[in-house]
PDB file of C-alpha atoms in Angstrom:
ATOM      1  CA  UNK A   1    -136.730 -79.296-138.594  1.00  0.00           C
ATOM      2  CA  UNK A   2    -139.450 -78.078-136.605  1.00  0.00           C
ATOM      3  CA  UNK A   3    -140.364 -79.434-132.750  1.00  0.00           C
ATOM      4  CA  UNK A   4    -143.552 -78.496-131.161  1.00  0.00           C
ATOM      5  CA  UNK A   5    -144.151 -78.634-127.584  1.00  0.00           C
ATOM      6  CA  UNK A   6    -140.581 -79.072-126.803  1.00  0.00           C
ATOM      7  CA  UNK A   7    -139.160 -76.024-125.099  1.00  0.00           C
ATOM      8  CA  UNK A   8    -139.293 -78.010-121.573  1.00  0.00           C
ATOM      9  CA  UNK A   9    -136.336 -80.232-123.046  1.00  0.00           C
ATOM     10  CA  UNK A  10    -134.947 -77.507-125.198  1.00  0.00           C
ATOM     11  CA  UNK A  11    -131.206 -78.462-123.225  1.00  0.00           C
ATOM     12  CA  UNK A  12    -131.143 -81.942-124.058  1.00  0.00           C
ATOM     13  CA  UNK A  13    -132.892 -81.970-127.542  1.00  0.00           C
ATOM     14  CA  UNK A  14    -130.114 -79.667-128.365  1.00  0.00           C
ATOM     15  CA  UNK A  15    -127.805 -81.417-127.257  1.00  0.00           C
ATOM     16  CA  UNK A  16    -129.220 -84.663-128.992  1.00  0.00           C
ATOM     17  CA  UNK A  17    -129.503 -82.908-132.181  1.00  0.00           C
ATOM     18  CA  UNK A  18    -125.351 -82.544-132.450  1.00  0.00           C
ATOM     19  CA  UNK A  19    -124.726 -85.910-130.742  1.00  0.00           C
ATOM     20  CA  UNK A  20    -127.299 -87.942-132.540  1.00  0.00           C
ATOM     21  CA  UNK A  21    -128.234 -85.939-135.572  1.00  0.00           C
ATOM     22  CA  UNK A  22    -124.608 -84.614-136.591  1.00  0.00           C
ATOM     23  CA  UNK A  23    -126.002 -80.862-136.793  1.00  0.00           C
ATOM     24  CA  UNK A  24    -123.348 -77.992-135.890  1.00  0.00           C
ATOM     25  CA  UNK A  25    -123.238 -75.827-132.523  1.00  0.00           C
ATOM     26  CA  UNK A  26    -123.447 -73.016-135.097  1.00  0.00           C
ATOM     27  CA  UNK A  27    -127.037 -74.050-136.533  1.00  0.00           C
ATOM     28  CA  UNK A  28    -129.525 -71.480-136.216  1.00  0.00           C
ATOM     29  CA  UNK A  29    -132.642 -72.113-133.844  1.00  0.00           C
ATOM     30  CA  UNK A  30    -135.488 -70.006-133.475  1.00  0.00           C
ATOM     31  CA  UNK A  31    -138.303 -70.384-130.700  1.00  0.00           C
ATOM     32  CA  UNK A  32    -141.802 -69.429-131.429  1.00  0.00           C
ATOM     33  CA  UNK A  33    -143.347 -68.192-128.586  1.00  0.00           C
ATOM     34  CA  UNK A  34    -147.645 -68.099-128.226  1.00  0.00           C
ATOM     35  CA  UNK A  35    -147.241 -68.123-132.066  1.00  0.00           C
ATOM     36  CA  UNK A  36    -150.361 -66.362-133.800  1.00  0.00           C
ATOM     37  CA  UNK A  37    -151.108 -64.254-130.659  1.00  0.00           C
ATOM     38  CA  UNK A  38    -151.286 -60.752-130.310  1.00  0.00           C
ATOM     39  CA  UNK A  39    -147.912 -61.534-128.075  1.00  0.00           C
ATOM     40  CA  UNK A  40    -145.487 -63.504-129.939  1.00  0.00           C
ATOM     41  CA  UNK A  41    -142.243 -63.729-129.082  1.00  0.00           C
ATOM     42  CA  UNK A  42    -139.209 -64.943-131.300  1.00  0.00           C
ATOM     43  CA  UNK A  43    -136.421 -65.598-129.956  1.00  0.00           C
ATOM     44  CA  UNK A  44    -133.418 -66.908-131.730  1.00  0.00           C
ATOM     45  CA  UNK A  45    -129.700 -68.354-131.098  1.00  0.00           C
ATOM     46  CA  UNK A  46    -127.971 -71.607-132.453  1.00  0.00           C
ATOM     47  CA  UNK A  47    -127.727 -74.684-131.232  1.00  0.00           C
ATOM     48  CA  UNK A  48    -125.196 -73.885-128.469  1.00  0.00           C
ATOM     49  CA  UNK A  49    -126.909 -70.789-127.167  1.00  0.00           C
ATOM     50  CA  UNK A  50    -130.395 -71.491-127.758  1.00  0.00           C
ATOM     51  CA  UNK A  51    -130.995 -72.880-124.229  1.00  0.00           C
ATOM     52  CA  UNK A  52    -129.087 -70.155-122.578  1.00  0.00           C
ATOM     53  CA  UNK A  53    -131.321 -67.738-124.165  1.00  0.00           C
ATOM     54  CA  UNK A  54    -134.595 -69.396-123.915  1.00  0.00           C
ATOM     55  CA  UNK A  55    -133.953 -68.846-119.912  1.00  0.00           C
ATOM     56  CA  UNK A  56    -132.484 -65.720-120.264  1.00  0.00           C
ATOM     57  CA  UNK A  57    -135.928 -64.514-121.808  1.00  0.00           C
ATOM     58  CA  UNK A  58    -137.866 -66.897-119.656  1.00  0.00           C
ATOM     59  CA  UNK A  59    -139.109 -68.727-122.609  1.00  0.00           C
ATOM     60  CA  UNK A  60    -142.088 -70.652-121.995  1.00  0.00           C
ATOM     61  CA  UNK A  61    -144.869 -73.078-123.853  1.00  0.00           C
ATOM     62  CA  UNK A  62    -146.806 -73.074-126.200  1.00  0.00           C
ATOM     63  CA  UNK A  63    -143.915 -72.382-128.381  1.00  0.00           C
ATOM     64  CA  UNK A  64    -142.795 -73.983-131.756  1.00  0.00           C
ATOM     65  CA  UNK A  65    -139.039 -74.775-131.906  1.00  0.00           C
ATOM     66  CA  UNK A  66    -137.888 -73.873-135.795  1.00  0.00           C
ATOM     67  CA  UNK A  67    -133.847 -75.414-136.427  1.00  0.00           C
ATOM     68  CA  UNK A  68    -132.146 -74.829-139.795  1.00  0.00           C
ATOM     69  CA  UNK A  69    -131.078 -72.190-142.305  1.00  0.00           C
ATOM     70  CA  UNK A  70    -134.923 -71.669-143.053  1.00  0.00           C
ATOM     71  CA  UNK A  71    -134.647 -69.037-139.332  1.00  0.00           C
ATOM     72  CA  UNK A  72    -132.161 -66.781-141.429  1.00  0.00           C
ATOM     73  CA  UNK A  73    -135.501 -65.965-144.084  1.00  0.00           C
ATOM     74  CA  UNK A  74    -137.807 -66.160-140.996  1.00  0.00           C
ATOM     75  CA  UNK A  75    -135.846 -63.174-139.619  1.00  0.00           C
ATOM     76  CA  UNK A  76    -134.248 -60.980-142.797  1.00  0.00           C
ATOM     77  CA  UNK A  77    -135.846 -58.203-142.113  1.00  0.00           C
ATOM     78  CA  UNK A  78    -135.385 -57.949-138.573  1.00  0.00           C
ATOM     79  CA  UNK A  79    -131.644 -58.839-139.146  1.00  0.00           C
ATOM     80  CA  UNK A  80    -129.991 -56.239-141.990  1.00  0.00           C
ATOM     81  CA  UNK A  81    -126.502 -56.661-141.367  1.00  0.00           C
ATOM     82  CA  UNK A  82    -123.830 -59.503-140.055  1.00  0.00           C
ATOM     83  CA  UNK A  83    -121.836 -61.813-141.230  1.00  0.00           C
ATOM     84  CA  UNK A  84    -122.084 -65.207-139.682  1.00  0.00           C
ATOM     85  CA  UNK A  85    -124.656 -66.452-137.573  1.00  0.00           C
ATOM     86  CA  UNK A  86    -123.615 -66.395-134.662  1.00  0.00           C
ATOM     87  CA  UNK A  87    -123.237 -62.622-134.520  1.00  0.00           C
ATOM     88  CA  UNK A  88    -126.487 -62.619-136.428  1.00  0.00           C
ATOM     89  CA  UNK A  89    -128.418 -64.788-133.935  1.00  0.00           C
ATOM     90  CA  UNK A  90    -126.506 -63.560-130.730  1.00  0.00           C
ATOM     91  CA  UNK A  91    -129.987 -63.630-128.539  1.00  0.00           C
ATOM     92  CA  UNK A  92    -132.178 -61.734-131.088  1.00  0.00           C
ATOM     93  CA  UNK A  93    -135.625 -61.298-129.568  1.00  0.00           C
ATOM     94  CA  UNK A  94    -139.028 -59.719-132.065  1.00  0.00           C
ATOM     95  CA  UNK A  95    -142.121 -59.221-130.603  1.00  0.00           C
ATOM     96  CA  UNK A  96    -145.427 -58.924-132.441  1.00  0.00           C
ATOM     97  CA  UNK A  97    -146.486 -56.609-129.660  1.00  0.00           C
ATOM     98  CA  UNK A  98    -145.581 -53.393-131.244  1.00  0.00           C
ATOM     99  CA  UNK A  99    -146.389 -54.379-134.596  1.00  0.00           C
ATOM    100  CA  UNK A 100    -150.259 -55.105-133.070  1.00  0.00           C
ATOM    101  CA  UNK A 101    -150.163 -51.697-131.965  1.00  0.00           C
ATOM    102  CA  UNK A 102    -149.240 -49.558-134.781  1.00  0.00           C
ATOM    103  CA  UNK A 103    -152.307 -51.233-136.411  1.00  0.00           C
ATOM    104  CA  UNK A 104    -154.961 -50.175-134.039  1.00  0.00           C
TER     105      UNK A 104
END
């Protein structure tokens, strides 16, 4: 499932998206930050912890709001090792910055 524009209400969509939507705490969530820019952000959690680390890393728009297993092959090679996603996901933060650099 993918939300765009949504990071405002990133709190309550969560929390709609277990109440309404039957989706586990334990989901994996990435955010999308400036997506396409030479700084993009991605920062990742589950559905429990997302919000906490969206403001943690001051999260802000335009960012795309990814939910589902499809994060886990957004991320493999930034994430080698762990075995459940929560450990996995526990605040993981890529940038594009440095990757923009070593190509100049």
């Amino acid at each position: 499932v993918v939300f765009l524009m949504a990071v405002g209400r990133l709190r309550v969509l969560c929390d709609r998206l277990k109440t309404l939507a039957g989706y586990p705490g334990h989901t994996a969530v990435g955010i999308v930050e400036r997506a396409g820019c030479p700084d993009q952000r991605t920062v990742v959690g589950t559905i429990d912890t997302i919000a906490d680390v969206a403001e943690e890393h001051d999260v802000r728009p335009p960012s795309t709001i990814v939910v589902g297993e499809v994060v886990r092959a957004l991320l493999a090679d930034a994430m080698e090792s762990g075995d459940g996603v929560e450990k996995e996901f526990a605040g993981l933060v890529t940038s594009c910055v440095a990757a923009s650099a070593e190509t100049e």
